[in-house]
CSV table of C-alpha atoms in Angstrom, one decimal:
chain,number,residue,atom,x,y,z
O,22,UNK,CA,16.5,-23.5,16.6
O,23,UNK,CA,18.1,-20.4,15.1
O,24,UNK,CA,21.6,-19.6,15.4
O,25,UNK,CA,22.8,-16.4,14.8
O,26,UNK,CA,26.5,-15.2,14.2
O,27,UNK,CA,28.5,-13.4,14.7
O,28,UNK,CA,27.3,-12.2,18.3
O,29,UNK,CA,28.7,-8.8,17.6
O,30,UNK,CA,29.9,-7.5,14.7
O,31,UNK,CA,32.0,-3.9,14.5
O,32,UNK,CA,32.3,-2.1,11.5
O,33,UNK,CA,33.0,1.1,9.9
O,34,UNK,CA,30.8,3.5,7.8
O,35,UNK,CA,31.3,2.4,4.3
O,36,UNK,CA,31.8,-1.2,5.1
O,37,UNK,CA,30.1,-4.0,4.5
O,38,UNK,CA,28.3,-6.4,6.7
O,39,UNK,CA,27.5,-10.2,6.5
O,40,UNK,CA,25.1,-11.4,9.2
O,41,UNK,CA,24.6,-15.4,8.9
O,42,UNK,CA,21.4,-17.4,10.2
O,43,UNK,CA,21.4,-21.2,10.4
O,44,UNK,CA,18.6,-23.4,11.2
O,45,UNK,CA,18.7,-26.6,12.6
O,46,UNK,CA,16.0,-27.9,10.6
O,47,UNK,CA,15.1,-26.7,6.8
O,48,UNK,CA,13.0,-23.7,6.8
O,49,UNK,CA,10.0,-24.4,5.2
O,50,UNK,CA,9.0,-22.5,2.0
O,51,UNK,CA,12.1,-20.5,3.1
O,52,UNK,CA,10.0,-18.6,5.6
O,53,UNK,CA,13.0,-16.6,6.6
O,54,UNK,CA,12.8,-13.2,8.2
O,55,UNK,CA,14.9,-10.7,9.3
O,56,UNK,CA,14.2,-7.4,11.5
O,57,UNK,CA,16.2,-4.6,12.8
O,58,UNK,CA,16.0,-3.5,16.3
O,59,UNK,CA,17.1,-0.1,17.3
O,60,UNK,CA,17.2,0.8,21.2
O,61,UNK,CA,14.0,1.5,22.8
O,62,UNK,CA,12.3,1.0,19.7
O,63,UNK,CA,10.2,-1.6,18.4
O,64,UNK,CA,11.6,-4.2,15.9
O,65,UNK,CA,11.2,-2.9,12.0
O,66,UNK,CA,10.5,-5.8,9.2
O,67,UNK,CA,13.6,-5.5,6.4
O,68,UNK,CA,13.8,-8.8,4.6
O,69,UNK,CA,10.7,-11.9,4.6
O,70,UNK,CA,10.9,-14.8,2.5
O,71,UNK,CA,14.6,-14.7,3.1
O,72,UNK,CA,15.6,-12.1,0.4
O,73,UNK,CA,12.0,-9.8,-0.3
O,74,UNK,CA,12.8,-6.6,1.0
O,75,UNK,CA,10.1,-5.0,2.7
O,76,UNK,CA,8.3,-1.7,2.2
O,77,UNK,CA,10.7,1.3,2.2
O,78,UNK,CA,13.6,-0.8,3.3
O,79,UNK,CA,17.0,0.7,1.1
O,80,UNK,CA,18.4,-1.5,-1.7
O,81,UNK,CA,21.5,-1.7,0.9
O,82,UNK,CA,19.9,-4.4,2.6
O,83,UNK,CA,19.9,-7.9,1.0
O,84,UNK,CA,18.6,-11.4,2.3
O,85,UNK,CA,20.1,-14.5,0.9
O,86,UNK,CA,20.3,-17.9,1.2
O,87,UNK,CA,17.8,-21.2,1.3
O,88,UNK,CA,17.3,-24.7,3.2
O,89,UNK,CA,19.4,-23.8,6.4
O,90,UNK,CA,21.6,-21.4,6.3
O,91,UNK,CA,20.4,-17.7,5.4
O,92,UNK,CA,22.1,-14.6,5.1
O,93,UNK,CA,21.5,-10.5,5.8
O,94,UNK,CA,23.9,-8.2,3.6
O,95,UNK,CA,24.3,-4.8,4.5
O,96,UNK,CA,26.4,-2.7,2.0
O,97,UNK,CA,27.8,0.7,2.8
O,98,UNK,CA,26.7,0.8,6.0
O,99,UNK,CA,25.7,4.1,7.8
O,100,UNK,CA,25.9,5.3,11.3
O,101,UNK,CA,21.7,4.9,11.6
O,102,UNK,CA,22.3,1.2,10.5
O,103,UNK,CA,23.8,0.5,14.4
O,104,UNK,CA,21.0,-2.1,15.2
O,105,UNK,CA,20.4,-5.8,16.6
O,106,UNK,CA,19.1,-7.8,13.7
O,107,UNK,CA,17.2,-10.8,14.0
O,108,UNK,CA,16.2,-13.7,11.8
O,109,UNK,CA,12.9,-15.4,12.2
O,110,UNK,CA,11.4,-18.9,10.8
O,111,UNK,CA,8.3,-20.3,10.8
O,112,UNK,CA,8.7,-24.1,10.7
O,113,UNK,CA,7.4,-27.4,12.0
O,114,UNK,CA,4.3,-25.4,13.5
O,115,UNK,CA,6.7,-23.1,15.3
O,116,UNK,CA,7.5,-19.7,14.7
O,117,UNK,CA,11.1,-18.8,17.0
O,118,UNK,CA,13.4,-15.8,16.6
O,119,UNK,CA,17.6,-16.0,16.3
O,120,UNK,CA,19.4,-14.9,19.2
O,121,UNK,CA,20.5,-11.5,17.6
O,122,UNK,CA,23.4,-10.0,15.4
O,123,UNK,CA,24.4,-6.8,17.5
O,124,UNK,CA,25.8,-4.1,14.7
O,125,UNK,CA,28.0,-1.4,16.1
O,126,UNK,CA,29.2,1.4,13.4
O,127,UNK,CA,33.1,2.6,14.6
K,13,UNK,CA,-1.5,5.1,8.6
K,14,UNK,CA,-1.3,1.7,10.3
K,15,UNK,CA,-1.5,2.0,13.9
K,16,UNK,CA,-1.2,-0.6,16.8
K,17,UNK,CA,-2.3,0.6,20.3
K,18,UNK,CA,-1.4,-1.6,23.0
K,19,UNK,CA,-3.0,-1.3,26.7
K,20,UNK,CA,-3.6,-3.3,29.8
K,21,UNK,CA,0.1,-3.7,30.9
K,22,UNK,CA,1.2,-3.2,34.6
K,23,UNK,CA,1.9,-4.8,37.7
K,24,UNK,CA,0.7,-7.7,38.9
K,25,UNK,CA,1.8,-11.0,41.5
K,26,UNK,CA,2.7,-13.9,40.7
K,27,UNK,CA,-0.6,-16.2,39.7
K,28,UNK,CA,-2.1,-13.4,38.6
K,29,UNK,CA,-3.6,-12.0,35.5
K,30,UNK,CA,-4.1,-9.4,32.8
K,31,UNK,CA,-5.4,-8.7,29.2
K,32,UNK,CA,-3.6,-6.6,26.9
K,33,UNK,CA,-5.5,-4.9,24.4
K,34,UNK,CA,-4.6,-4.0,21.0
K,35,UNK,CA,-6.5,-1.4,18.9
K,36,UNK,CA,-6.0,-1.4,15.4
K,37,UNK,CA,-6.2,1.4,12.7
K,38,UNK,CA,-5.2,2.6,9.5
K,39,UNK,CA,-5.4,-1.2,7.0
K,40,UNK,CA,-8.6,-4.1,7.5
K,41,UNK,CA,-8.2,-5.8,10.7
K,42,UNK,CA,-10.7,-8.5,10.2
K,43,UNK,CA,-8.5,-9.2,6.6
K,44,UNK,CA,-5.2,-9.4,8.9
K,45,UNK,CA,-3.4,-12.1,10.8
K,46,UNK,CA,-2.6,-10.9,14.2
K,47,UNK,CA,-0.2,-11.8,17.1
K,48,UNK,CA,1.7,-11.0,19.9
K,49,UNK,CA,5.5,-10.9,20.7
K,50,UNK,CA,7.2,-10.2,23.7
K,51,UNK,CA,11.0,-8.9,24.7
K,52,UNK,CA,11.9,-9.5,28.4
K,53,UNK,CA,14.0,-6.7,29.6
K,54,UNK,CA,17.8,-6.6,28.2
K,55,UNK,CA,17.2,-9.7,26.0
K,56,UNK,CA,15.9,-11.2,22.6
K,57,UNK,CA,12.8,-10.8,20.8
K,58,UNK,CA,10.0,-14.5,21.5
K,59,UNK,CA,6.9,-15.0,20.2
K,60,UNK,CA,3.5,-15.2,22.4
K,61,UNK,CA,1.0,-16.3,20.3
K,62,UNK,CA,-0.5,-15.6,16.2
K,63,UNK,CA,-4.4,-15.8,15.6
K,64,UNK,CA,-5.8,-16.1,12.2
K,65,UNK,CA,-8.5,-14.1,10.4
K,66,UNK,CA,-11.1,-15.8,12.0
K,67,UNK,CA,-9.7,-16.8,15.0
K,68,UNK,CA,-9.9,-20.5,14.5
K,69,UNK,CA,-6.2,-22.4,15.6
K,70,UNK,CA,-4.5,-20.1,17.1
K,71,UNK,CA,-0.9,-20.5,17.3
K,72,UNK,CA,0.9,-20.5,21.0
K,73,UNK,CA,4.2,-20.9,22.0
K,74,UNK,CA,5.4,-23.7,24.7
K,75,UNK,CA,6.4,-21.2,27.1
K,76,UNK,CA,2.5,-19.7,27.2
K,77,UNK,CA,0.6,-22.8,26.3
K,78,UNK,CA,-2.6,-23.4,28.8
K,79,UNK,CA,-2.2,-19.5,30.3
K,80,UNK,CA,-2.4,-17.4,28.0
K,81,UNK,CA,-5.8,-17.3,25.4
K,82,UNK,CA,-5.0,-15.1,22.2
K,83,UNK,CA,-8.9,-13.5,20.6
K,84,UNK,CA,-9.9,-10.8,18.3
K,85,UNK,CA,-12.8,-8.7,18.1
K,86,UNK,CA,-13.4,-7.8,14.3
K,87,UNK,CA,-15.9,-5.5,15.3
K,88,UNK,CA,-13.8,-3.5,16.9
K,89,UNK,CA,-10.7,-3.9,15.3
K,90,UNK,CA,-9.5,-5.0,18.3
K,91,UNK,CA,-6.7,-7.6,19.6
K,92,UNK,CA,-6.7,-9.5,23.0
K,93,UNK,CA,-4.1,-11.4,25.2
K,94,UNK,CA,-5.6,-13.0,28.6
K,95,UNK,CA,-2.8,-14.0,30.6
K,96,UNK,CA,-3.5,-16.4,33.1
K,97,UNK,CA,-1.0,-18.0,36.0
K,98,UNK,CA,1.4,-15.5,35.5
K,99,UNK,CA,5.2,-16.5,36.2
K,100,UNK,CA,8.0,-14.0,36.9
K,101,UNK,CA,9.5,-15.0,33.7
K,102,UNK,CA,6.4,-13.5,31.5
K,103,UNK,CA,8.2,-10.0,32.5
K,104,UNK,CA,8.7,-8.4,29.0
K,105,UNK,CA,7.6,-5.9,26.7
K,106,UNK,CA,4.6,-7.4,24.7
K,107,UNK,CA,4.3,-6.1,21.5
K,108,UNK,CA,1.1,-6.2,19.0
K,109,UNK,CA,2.2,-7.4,15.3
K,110,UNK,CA,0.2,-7.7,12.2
K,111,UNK,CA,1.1,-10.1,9.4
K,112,UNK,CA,2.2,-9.0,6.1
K,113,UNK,CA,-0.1,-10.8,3.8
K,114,UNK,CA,1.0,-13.9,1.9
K,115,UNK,CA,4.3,-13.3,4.0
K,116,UNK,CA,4.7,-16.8,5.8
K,117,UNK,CA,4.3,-15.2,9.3
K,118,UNK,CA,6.5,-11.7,9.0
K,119,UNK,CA,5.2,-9.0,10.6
K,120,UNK,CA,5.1,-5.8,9.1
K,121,UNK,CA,3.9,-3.7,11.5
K,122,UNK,CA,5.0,-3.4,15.4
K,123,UNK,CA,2.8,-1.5,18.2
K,124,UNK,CA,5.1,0.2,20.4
K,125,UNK,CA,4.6,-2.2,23.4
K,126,UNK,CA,2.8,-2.6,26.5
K,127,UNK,CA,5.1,-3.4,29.3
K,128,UNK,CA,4.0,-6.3,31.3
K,129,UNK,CA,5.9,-7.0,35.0
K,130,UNK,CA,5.6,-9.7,37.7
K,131,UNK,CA,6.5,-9.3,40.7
K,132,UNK,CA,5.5,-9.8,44.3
């Protein structure tokens, strides 16, 4: 199981943003993902084996963390970062998303 | 460019079934592991099922176990989901993914969905 927190979190342009993942089990190899979800579009890779940004992602974004309890940085956020983010593990055979991190920019 | 097409969504009763179809474009397909994903309406992102290059041990989750068969055509470039004994509850969005290699399962790439609803 993944939980994600905080459920919602409301911030202003400029600001910073700490999204936390924690497993319930050790993520193996830290096999950690995280992906952005904007409305009515689908979900965009940012961060795999918990802190490699993907292709094209901005330097803003930043996975870290190991074992259990993982985190998604987003400095100086911007109005286009408003978003659900999710974390994803494969792990014990399973592969099984977070609930969601719900970013609203003020 | 990398493109995913989805097809085959609809309507359909409970019990029922459908195959969504997934053509691939734009990188190798038959170098590529491939899955499915799914987003029922207003909610959170699962996971369906993951095949690997050559279609040997496919991964499923619980939820779709024993209904649902994942296959690819490498011929054709070409992803498959046959759903079987369709439930209300396999309502969602299904989305076509494609593994970003040497990732540990991430997906890189996202079709734009193929929207799937039971109902009676």
């Amino acid at each position: 199981v993944l939980t994600q927190s905080p459920g919602t979190l409301s911030l202003s342009p400029g600001e910073r943003a700490t999204l936390s993942c924690r497993a319930s089990q050790s993520v193996s190899n830290n096999y950690l993902t995280w992906y952005q979800q904007k409305p009515g579009q689908a979900p965009r890779l940012l961060i795999y084996g918990a802190s490699s940004r993907a292709s094209g992602i901005p330097d803003r974004f930043s996975g870290s963390g190991s074992g259990t309890d993982f985190t998604l940085t987003i400095t100086r956020l911007e109005p286009e970062d408003s978003a659900v983010y999710y974390c994803q593990q494969y792990g014990g055979g399973r592969l099984t998303f977070g609930g969601g991190t719900r970013v609203e920019i003020k | 460019d990398v493109q995913l097409l989805e097809s085959g969504g609809g309507l359909v009763q409970p019990g029922g079934s459908l195959r969504l179809s997934c053509i691939a474009s734009g990188f190798t397909f038959s170098s590529s592991i491939m899955g499915w994903a799914r987003q029922a309406p207003g909610k959170g992102l699962g996971w369906v099922s993951v095949i690997s290059v050559d279609g040997r041990s496919p991964y499923y989750a619980d939820s779709v176990k024993g209904r649902f068969t994942i296959s690819r055509d490498n011929s054709k470039d070409t992803l498959y989901l046959q759903m079987n004994s369709l439930k209300a509850e396999d309502t969602a969005v299904y989305y076509c993914v494609k593994e970003q290699p040497a990732s540990g399962w991430s997906f890189d790439y996202w079709g734009q969905g193929a929207l799937v609803t039971v109902s009676s």
